[in-house]
Amino acid sequence: MSNRIRDLHKVPWWQRAVFYQIYPRSFQDTNGDGIGDLPGIIRRLDYLNDGAQNAASLGVDALWISPFYPSPMTDFGYDIKDYTDVDAMFGSLQDFKTLLTEAHKRNIRVIIDLVLNHTSDQHPWFIEASSSRDSPRRDWYLWHPGRPPRFGWLLGQRRRPRKPNNWLAIFELKGAWWWHRQTREYYLGTFTRSQPEVNWRNLELREAMYDVMRFWLDLGVDGYRLDVVNWFIKDDQFRSNPWSMVMSPDLFQEHIYDRNRPETHDICRRMRTLTDEYAPDARRRPNDERILVGEVFSRNAGLAAEFHGYNNDELHMAFNFDFLYQPWSARAFHQSIMRWYDAIPAGAWPNFTLSNHDQPRHYGRYRKPLFTEARARVAAAMLLTLKGTPFLYYGEEIGMDNLPIRRSDLQDPFGKKTWPIRKFGRDPERTPMQWDSSPFAGFTEHGRRPWLPIPRNSVRRNVEVQREDPRSLLNFYRALIAARKKHAVLQIGEITFLIPGTRNILAYRRDVQHDDGSPSIAVFLNFGLRRVLDFQRYLHPSERERFAERNWTVLFGTHRDAGNAVGLPTLQACEVLLLVSEN
Ligand code: NOJ
Ligand code: CA
């Protein structure tokens, strides 16, 4: 991939974009039922990007919208009962079409969340498949008669067979096989019992899923966020997983038989050909590309990275979740970044994310009395200046936190199951977006309680208040996103590390090939709570001279004014400093 600025038009849009994840239940309610909806997203599009880079607009380029399909909402939409419609709670298919048109008008791309590993138990396919063992759709799901009961001979075989193996349902903390009384077989559900897993080895099922993908691509979506891609295929012999010492999220098992089967890669390749058909001339018109971003549910970065395909013929991007597990340390982040750069195949494009709807928000994760907000700035500056596509989670731009939820307010099935261990439930990071200082933070207007509580500090911490304050976190995000737009080197430039964590400083340079004449940018991030005197002393020896040769001025930062020379050789606690040097 060339990284010359003059070749910018050849760079696919998704490598240059800033993505923003919307959890639709929690973004904006328009009909007063206390639940966010698609018209709510439409209403807030100008906030996300008004297409004109006005000061009131954040400037993101693409949305990932979590599921809005018809669903009984056992897992809040990750249990789909109709793949080609919109749940009435969120609006209508027409609302979605309007959303797409309005987003595209503002140069915002939209990728939607597809959950193809399982359906809801209320999906007509499952209802049909479970109607009898001879149902033509029986094989669309995973059924098993079970193992002979222990001591069955004693009880005349009247007892229910044992579960086929030791696989576990992650949100139920129980075995993943659920007894279907009517047809006397087990079906598989490794999240909840209401999310039966489809049989991706069945070719008709595959075709049905590919048709689903075509449906939304035909409507004009820019791609998919694919839920748990590495779970699609299970071991054909249903072997038990070996036990392991890792409690979370692996439930003390090595998931070699219920996930991560090699055959899954064939499916990803097929899906890639399918999306590529929508951009036949992508080499010349990279902006036509429709993309696949896959969730590879695992802590193993190497395993996730494999889903790009060794020939880059699988997912455009496999989510890189490694930041979600890092302690607050420049060295830890440096190692995490390098891990991903090293893991992805040559030619694949990196990505980074700090928060999502399944993990505690990073604002709270990195809490430090008096420094929480400063840390949030360091984190944002890192996310938005590394080489790789950044994914933001709604509300992180105003510093939304994890809200402790009372037991009676819990919604998440996993949170209910693991109560009172707060660490696991996912409600705290899913609370409604904080728009203004009104009682329900502008999320809902008609006095009906929102589906999850809103923190009291939303009176102060909200979009309206922060918009007016030039020093707010929101304006900090806006400025970083604007800097990325203005300086394409931040989008596509190469990265060279200058300080890999020494003295808790992470520093790197982003630049393009020299003949290009475009500027280089150097980023200094002090993760520490102490000032670092003479920080240039810690530059890697091979970079020190090069750095000194150039004329750097401040582009942006937390402690210095833009346009000035570097000045003070001291890096303050949690200082963010971006320097620019014209070649
Ligand atoms: C991963 C999703 O991100 C999560 O929210 C969901 O509960 C599971 N997959 C099951 O679909
Ligand atoms: Ca609503």
XYZ file of C-alpha atoms and ligand atoms in Angstrom:
595
model
C 0.000 0.000 0.000
C 1.461 3.296 -1.064
C 1.357 5.924 1.614
C 1.956 8.952 -0.563
C -0.432 11.761 0.047
C -0.828 12.294 -3.654
C -2.165 8.734 -3.896
C -4.732 9.411 -1.212
C -7.623 8.806 -3.564
C -6.410 5.232 -3.971
C -6.699 4.505 -0.271
C -9.956 2.731 0.635
C -12.328 4.905 2.656
C -12.368 2.591 5.668
C -8.627 2.949 6.205
C -9.001 6.703 6.489
C -12.261 6.779 8.426
C -12.999 7.369 12.092
C -15.752 4.919 13.112
C -18.327 5.561 15.819
C -20.342 2.768 17.394
C -23.964 3.457 18.223
C -25.887 1.220 20.581
C -29.304 2.190 19.217
C -31.306 1.531 22.418
C -29.238 4.188 24.118
C -28.607 6.948 21.607
C -31.783 8.990 21.202
C -35.422 8.214 21.872
C -37.975 10.067 19.753
C -41.308 8.493 20.683
C -41.101 8.620 24.434
C -40.924 4.904 25.195
C -37.568 5.322 26.916
C -35.713 3.344 24.240
C -33.539 4.846 21.540
C -34.646 4.414 17.937
C -33.593 4.942 14.324
C -35.368 8.311 13.957
C -33.297 9.301 16.999
C -30.082 8.501 15.155
C -31.324 10.523 12.169
C -32.049 13.452 14.465
C -28.486 13.376 15.772
C -26.648 12.911 12.495
C -25.516 16.514 12.341
C -23.890 16.077 15.699
C -21.888 13.165 14.306
C -20.981 14.871 11.064
C -22.888 17.628 9.354
C -20.840 17.235 6.189
C -19.534 20.788 6.518
C -17.081 20.486 9.417
C -18.975 22.988 11.498
C -17.864 23.548 15.036
C -20.919 21.799 16.436
C -20.122 18.552 14.717
C -17.814 15.750 15.826
C -16.695 14.845 12.315
C -16.773 11.029 12.335
C -16.847 9.282 8.966
C -18.641 6.021 9.608
C -21.127 4.462 11.986
C -21.391 0.940 13.253
C -24.925 0.464 14.494
C -25.574 -2.426 16.882
C -28.558 -4.674 15.946
C -32.007 -3.184 15.345
C -33.705 -6.241 13.782
C -36.940 -7.717 15.128
C -35.977 -9.526 18.291
C -37.412 -10.690 21.601
C -34.470 -8.754 23.092
C -33.255 -11.493 25.385
C -29.765 -10.336 24.455
C -30.932 -6.892 23.314
C -31.003 -7.543 19.614
C -28.168 -10.044 19.388
C -31.005 -12.579 19.210
C -32.572 -11.932 15.819
C -35.933 -13.274 14.750
C -36.060 -11.658 11.328
C -32.885 -10.716 9.467
C -34.489 -8.462 6.896
C -36.589 -6.031 8.879
C -36.430 -3.486 11.678
C -37.944 -4.049 15.124
C -40.977 -1.802 15.618
C -39.304 -0.601 18.811
C -36.583 0.985 16.685
C -38.812 2.175 13.820
C -39.357 0.733 10.369
C -37.430 -0.375 7.349
C -38.354 2.943 5.801
C -36.701 4.706 8.762
C -33.569 2.721 8.084
C -33.589 3.719 4.427
C -33.990 7.350 5.432
C -31.164 6.994 7.912
C -28.926 5.623 5.200
C -29.779 8.375 2.745
C -29.356 11.103 5.326
C -26.072 9.655 6.548
C -24.685 9.360 3.037
C -25.664 12.970 2.321
C -23.347 13.959 5.138
C -20.543 11.652 3.968
C -21.180 9.252 6.815
C -20.893 5.574 5.938
C -22.993 3.031 7.769
C -22.057 -0.512 8.657
C -24.599 -2.683 10.426
C -24.242 -5.494 12.902
C -25.016 -8.991 11.657
C -25.351 -11.892 14.040
C -24.959 -15.029 11.962
C -23.749 -17.537 14.530
C -27.168 -17.901 16.134
C -30.730 -16.722 15.746
C -33.397 -16.106 18.331
C -35.376 -19.193 19.371
C -38.331 -17.259 17.980
C -36.909 -17.085 14.458
C -39.266 -18.946 12.058
C -36.304 -21.109 10.996
C -35.861 -22.378 14.532
C -39.577 -22.772 15.098
C -39.710 -24.909 11.985
C -36.522 -26.809 12.774
C -37.755 -27.672 16.243
C -41.224 -28.759 15.104
C -40.047 -32.312 14.385
C -36.904 -34.316 13.813
C -37.947 -34.665 10.166
C -38.400 -30.975 9.549
C -36.681 -29.934 6.313
C -34.963 -27.208 8.322
C -33.925 -29.514 11.173
C -30.329 -29.509 10.000
C -30.172 -25.706 9.919
C -29.416 -25.892 13.643
C -27.166 -28.080 15.764
C -28.974 -30.996 17.373
C -27.649 -33.939 19.329
C -29.391 -36.896 20.977
C -26.993 -36.701 23.922
C -24.943 -39.377 25.630
C -26.497 -42.371 27.399
C -27.438 -41.467 30.957
C -25.179 -42.607 33.753
C -26.643 -45.621 35.523
C -29.414 -45.592 32.882
C -29.545 -49.403 33.094
C -30.552 -49.041 36.723
C -33.456 -46.757 35.959
C -34.596 -48.551 32.845
C -33.154 -45.830 30.525
C -35.959 -43.490 31.532
C -33.617 -40.688 32.422
C -32.781 -37.890 30.053
C -29.554 -38.498 28.082
C -26.531 -36.582 29.241
C -25.331 -33.449 27.451
C -23.142 -34.332 24.457
C -20.000 -32.600 25.764
C -18.639 -29.969 28.138
C -19.295 -26.831 26.050
C -20.582 -23.890 28.031
C -23.163 -21.134 27.580
C -21.254 -18.003 28.429
C -24.176 -15.867 29.654
C -25.862 -18.661 31.578
C -22.772 -20.149 33.213
C -24.144 -23.598 32.448
C -23.725 -26.314 29.857
C -24.469 -25.053 26.327
C -26.792 -27.910 25.295
C -30.497 -27.333 25.902
C -32.946 -30.202 26.033
C -35.809 -29.896 23.586
C -38.537 -31.956 25.216
C -40.817 -32.297 22.215
C -38.258 -33.808 19.871
C -36.079 -35.311 22.604
C -32.775 -33.882 21.421
C -30.424 -31.212 22.616
C -29.792 -28.020 20.665
C -26.728 -25.857 21.086
C -26.705 -22.313 22.498
C -23.354 -21.058 23.731
C -24.640 -17.599 24.765
C -28.124 -18.104 26.218
C -30.649 -20.867 25.653
C -32.683 -18.348 23.631
C -29.912 -18.060 21.025
C -29.793 -21.425 19.224
C -26.726 -21.804 17.023
C -27.144 -22.411 13.332
C -25.367 -25.158 11.446
C -22.952 -23.454 9.094
C -22.051 -26.851 7.592
C -25.501 -26.966 6.010
C -25.233 -25.487 2.530
C -28.819 -24.262 2.342
C -28.361 -22.382 5.587
C -25.232 -20.793 4.195
C -27.057 -19.594 1.119
C -29.859 -18.183 3.273
C -27.293 -16.211 5.270
C -25.609 -14.917 2.116
C -29.037 -13.774 0.906
C -29.426 -11.834 4.134
C -26.105 -10.155 3.443
C -27.208 -9.249 -0.076
C -30.471 -7.777 1.202
C -28.821 -4.945 3.139
C -25.991 -4.476 0.660
C -28.634 -3.990 -2.023
C -30.203 -1.328 0.176
C -26.868 0.452 0.217
C -25.187 -0.331 3.533
C -21.420 0.121 3.450
C -20.652 -3.136 5.148
C -21.052 -5.287 8.191
C -19.803 -5.700 11.671
C -19.995 -9.469 12.000
C -20.752 -10.882 15.408
C -18.508 -13.692 16.733
C -17.127 -14.871 13.382
C -14.818 -17.367 15.030
C -17.770 -19.320 16.457
C -19.530 -20.125 13.171
C -18.218 -23.660 12.773
C -18.059 -26.274 15.542
C -16.123 -29.490 15.686
C -17.791 -32.077 13.449
C -17.354 -34.711 16.164
C -18.556 -32.446 18.982
C -15.503 -33.180 21.088
C -15.225 -31.725 24.594
C -12.870 -28.792 25.089
C -9.783 -29.345 27.234
C -9.919 -27.563 30.594
C -7.753 -24.512 31.197
C -6.877 -22.138 34.014
C -8.399 -19.052 32.394
C -11.595 -18.016 34.141
C -12.743 -15.053 32.093
C -13.885 -14.917 29.378
C -12.993 -18.525 28.586
C -14.825 -20.203 31.455
C -11.899 -22.461 32.269
C -11.805 -24.049 28.829
C -9.559 -23.987 25.817
C -12.041 -23.302 23.068
C -10.616 -25.472 20.366
C -13.756 -27.468 19.533
C -16.678 -25.078 20.011
C -14.884 -22.122 18.370
C -11.910 -21.327 16.182
C -12.321 -24.231 13.742
C -10.219 -23.849 10.595
C -13.236 -24.295 8.291
C -14.525 -20.897 9.426
C -11.976 -19.248 7.163
C -13.675 -20.709 4.073
C -16.848 -18.899 5.080
C -15.007 -15.625 5.557
C -13.443 -15.984 2.120
C -16.852 -16.598 0.590
C -18.284 -13.573 2.372
C -15.436 -11.473 1.059
C -16.152 -12.502 -2.536
C -19.767 -11.615 -1.929
C -19.005 -8.107 -0.689
C -16.366 -7.622 -3.389
C -19.039 -8.213 -6.018
C -20.533 -4.901 -4.916
C -17.344 -3.043 -5.799
C -16.127 -4.660 -9.019
C -13.764 -1.824 -9.781
C -12.452 -1.283 -6.269
C -8.854 -0.817 -7.381
C -9.733 2.303 -9.257
C -12.682 3.267 -7.082
C -11.723 2.292 -3.528
C -14.556 4.376 -2.178
C -17.055 1.860 -3.526
C -15.836 -0.875 -1.232
C -18.269 -2.585 1.109
C -16.533 -3.959 4.124
C -16.503 -6.739 6.663
C -15.315 -6.002 10.168
C -15.417 -9.106 12.269
C -15.602 -9.646 15.960
C -13.222 -12.453 16.799
C -14.207 -13.171 20.352
C -10.931 -14.112 21.999
C -8.107 -12.596 23.986
C -5.616 -13.977 21.521
C -4.581 -11.175 19.161
C -2.790 -13.613 16.867
C -5.905 -15.674 16.408
C -7.990 -12.599 15.646
C -5.442 -11.281 13.168
C -5.649 -14.510 11.152
C -9.142 -13.528 10.109
C -7.765 -11.043 7.602
C -6.657 -14.109 5.642
C -3.050 -14.641 4.692
C -3.789 -13.268 1.249
C -6.016 -10.541 2.672
C -8.983 -12.326 1.213
C -11.118 -12.666 4.342
C -12.261 -9.802 6.593
C -11.206 -6.240 5.786
C -10.577 -5.868 9.478
C -10.758 -8.203 12.433
C -11.467 -6.184 15.536
C -8.396 -5.590 17.610
C -9.600 -5.793 21.221
C -6.160 -5.844 22.782
C -6.467 -2.297 24.205
C -9.489 -3.386 26.220
C -7.241 -5.494 28.410
C -4.279 -3.178 28.902
C -3.311 -1.617 32.212
C -2.632 2.129 32.163
C 0.995 2.099 31.117
C 2.787 3.492 28.088
C 4.872 0.354 27.832
C 1.845 -1.930 27.945
C 0.193 0.058 25.162
C 3.364 0.066 23.105
C 3.602 -3.690 23.389
C -0.054 -4.078 22.547
C 0.294 -1.896 19.438
C 3.331 -3.835 18.264
C 1.576 -7.125 18.941
C -1.155 -6.173 16.506
C 1.143 -4.699 13.862
C 3.208 -7.884 13.985
C 0.231 -10.206 14.030
C -1.683 -8.965 10.990
C -0.636 -10.363 7.610
C 1.402 -8.179 5.254
C -0.894 -5.740 3.482
C -3.641 -5.898 6.135
C -4.730 -2.658 7.760
C -4.680 -2.240 11.572
C -7.470 -0.968 13.814
C -7.811 0.098 17.450
C -10.605 0.443 19.942
C -10.767 1.400 23.613
C -14.394 0.714 24.501
C -17.478 -1.077 23.244
C -20.851 -2.342 24.443
C -19.389 -5.487 26.000
C -16.643 -4.033 28.181
C -16.425 -1.387 30.887
C -15.836 2.030 29.326
C -12.200 3.045 29.343
C -12.974 6.357 31.057
C -13.802 4.393 34.194
C -11.322 1.610 33.534
C -8.463 4.079 33.782
C -9.939 6.091 36.628
C -7.382 7.929 38.755
C -8.486 10.581 41.231
C -7.808 14.046 39.770
C -6.392 12.552 36.568
C -9.255 10.549 35.071
C -10.126 13.188 32.507
C -6.481 13.838 31.679
C -5.980 10.141 31.060
C -9.033 10.112 28.805
C -7.295 12.765 26.705
C -4.093 10.775 26.468
C -6.100 7.714 25.441
C -8.066 9.655 22.823
C -4.937 11.204 21.362
C -3.352 7.772 21.069
C -6.421 6.186 19.489
C -6.782 8.975 16.942
C -3.134 9.305 15.919
C -1.932 5.716 15.632
C -1.601 4.049 12.280
C -4.895 2.165 12.029
C -8.614 2.776 11.896
C -10.029 4.038 15.207
C -13.383 2.856 16.545
C -15.061 5.140 19.076
C -17.924 4.066 21.322
C -20.801 6.541 21.688
C -20.334 8.900 24.617
C -16.597 8.360 25.045
C -16.132 11.792 23.493
C -17.820 13.397 26.504
C -16.233 11.055 29.024
C -19.208 8.855 29.777
C -18.478 6.506 32.622
C -19.652 3.111 33.839
C -22.744 3.551 35.944
C -23.229 1.101 38.826
C -26.689 -0.390 38.254
C -29.009 -1.442 41.077
C -30.084 -5.030 40.951
C -33.698 -4.071 40.215
C -32.575 -2.046 37.186
C -30.407 -4.760 35.642
C -31.188 -5.643 32.036
C -28.251 -7.602 30.678
C -28.744 -11.374 31.030
C -25.060 -11.797 31.814
C -25.216 -9.034 34.419
C -28.172 -10.724 36.108
C -26.425 -14.067 36.130
C -23.185 -12.746 37.582
C -24.721 -10.338 40.119
C -23.266 -9.034 42.460
C -19.922 -9.302 40.663
C -20.037 -5.944 38.913
C -17.150 -6.703 36.621
C -19.141 -8.801 34.175
C -22.520 -7.135 33.653
C -22.697 -4.944 30.556
C -25.403 -2.469 31.584
C -22.975 0.070 33.130
C -21.469 0.871 29.715
C -24.825 0.948 27.906
C -26.557 3.852 29.659
C -28.301 6.504 27.537
C -26.304 9.138 25.722
C -26.046 12.388 27.685
C -27.128 15.208 25.402
C -28.108 18.021 27.744
C -28.896 19.003 31.337
C -32.595 18.088 31.311
C -33.872 15.355 33.676
C -33.351 12.536 31.178
C -30.325 14.177 29.604
C -32.165 14.927 26.363
C -32.223 11.211 25.609
C -35.978 11.040 26.006
C -38.426 13.872 26.403
C -41.785 12.589 27.424
C -41.151 11.795 31.032
C -41.011 8.016 30.623
C -38.041 6.448 32.393
C -35.247 5.420 30.055
C -34.580 1.672 29.797
C -31.397 2.114 31.850
C -30.788 4.838 34.437
C -28.892 8.015 33.632
C -26.061 9.110 35.928
C -26.667 12.187 38.065
C -23.595 13.925 36.740
C -25.221 14.102 33.290
C -26.412 17.551 34.400
C -22.818 18.689 33.987
C -21.371 16.072 31.704
C -23.259 16.296 28.457
C -22.918 17.368 24.845
C -24.590 20.752 25.234
C -22.377 21.865 28.109
C -19.188 20.577 26.526
C -19.912 22.103 23.177
C -19.728 25.558 24.741
C -16.510 24.885 26.586
C -13.432 25.149 24.362
C -11.438 23.085 26.856
C -13.908 20.219 27.072
C -13.181 16.612 26.225
C -15.707 16.818 23.404
C -13.824 19.683 21.788
C -10.588 17.803 22.327
C -11.978 14.840 20.334
C -13.288 17.225 17.680
C -9.906 18.868 17.308
C -8.127 15.521 17.011
C -10.562 14.296 14.392
C -10.203 17.575 12.506
C -6.403 17.263 12.666
C -6.663 13.765 11.171
C -8.717 15.181 8.323
C -6.418 18.078 7.703
C -3.217 16.055 7.900
C -3.697 12.917 5.899
C -0.353 11.725 7.216
C -2.213 10.899 10.426
C -4.496 8.643 8.444
C -2.133 6.846 6.146
C 1.419 7.701 7.204
C 3.896 5.126 8.424
C 4.616 4.967 12.126
C 8.020 4.958 13.802
C 8.300 4.732 17.557
C 10.446 7.375 19.198
C 9.895 6.460 22.859
C 8.441 3.023 23.536
C 7.286 3.568 27.093
C 10.440 4.789 28.819
C 9.458 6.996 31.779
C 5.858 6.142 30.937
C 6.075 8.137 27.699
C 4.812 6.830 24.423
C 6.033 8.780 21.413
C 5.956 8.147 17.704
C 6.340 9.847 14.387
C 3.944 9.571 11.498
C 5.313 10.306 8.061
C 5.014 9.632 4.404
C 7.687 9.138 1.792
C 10.045 12.070 1.629
C 9.725 13.061 -1.985
C 6.158 13.850 -1.201
C 6.764 17.151 0.567
C 4.056 16.559 3.148
C 4.674 17.236 6.821
C 5.628 14.742 9.498
C 3.849 14.656 12.808
C 5.340 13.601 16.123
C 3.100 12.527 18.984
C 4.221 12.616 22.635
C 1.975 11.105 25.275
C 2.921 11.196 28.913
C 0.959 8.427 30.617
C 2.570 9.264 33.931
C 1.509 11.510 36.786
C 4.958 13.018 37.043
C 6.584 15.682 34.951
C 9.388 14.422 32.764
C 12.263 16.854 32.454
C 14.127 17.093 29.188
C 11.920 14.513 27.531
C 13.898 14.504 24.300
C 16.606 12.712 26.208
C 14.470 9.581 26.082
C 14.170 9.494 22.311
C 15.463 6.275 20.840
C 19.163 6.888 19.972
C 18.629 6.194 16.292
C 15.879 8.829 16.172
C 17.408 11.522 18.337
C 19.499 13.112 15.641
C 16.779 12.999 13.042
C 14.391 14.603 15.435
C 16.850 17.372 16.301
C 17.501 18.159 12.638
C 13.920 19.161 12.031
C 12.037 22.247 12.855
C 9.053 21.238 14.955
C 6.154 23.446 15.918
C 3.199 22.644 18.127
C 0.221 21.371 16.162
C -2.005 20.635 19.096
C -1.787 19.697 22.737
C -3.066 19.871 26.257
C -0.450 22.243 27.654
C 0.885 24.330 24.755
C -0.564 26.590 22.152
C -0.588 25.647 18.512
C 1.880 27.398 16.260
C 4.565 27.840 18.919
C 7.996 26.251 18.893
C 8.351 23.199 21.155
C 9.548 25.466 23.950
C 9.651 23.976 27.426
C 11.648 20.733 27.471
C 9.397 19.368 30.225
C 6.515 17.072 29.529
C 3.802 17.656 32.126
C 1.793 14.906 33.811
C -0.590 13.383 31.244
C 0.507 15.862 28.628
C -0.507 15.301 25.032
C 1.729 17.006 22.514
C 1.473 16.833 18.741
C 4.278 18.449 16.768
C 4.443 19.111 13.094
C 7.445 19.564 10.874
C 7.257 20.631 7.250
C 9.669 18.661 5.112
C -20.966 -10.456 20.839
C -21.723 -9.195 21.019
O -20.849 -8.102 20.956
C -22.424 -9.308 22.348
O -23.007 -8.102 22.750
C -23.462 -10.396 22.226
O -24.097 -10.586 23.476
C -22.815 -11.703 21.792
N -21.883 -11.533 20.719
C -23.872 -12.693 21.352
O -24.366 -12.326 20.095
Ca -38.146 5.012 21.191
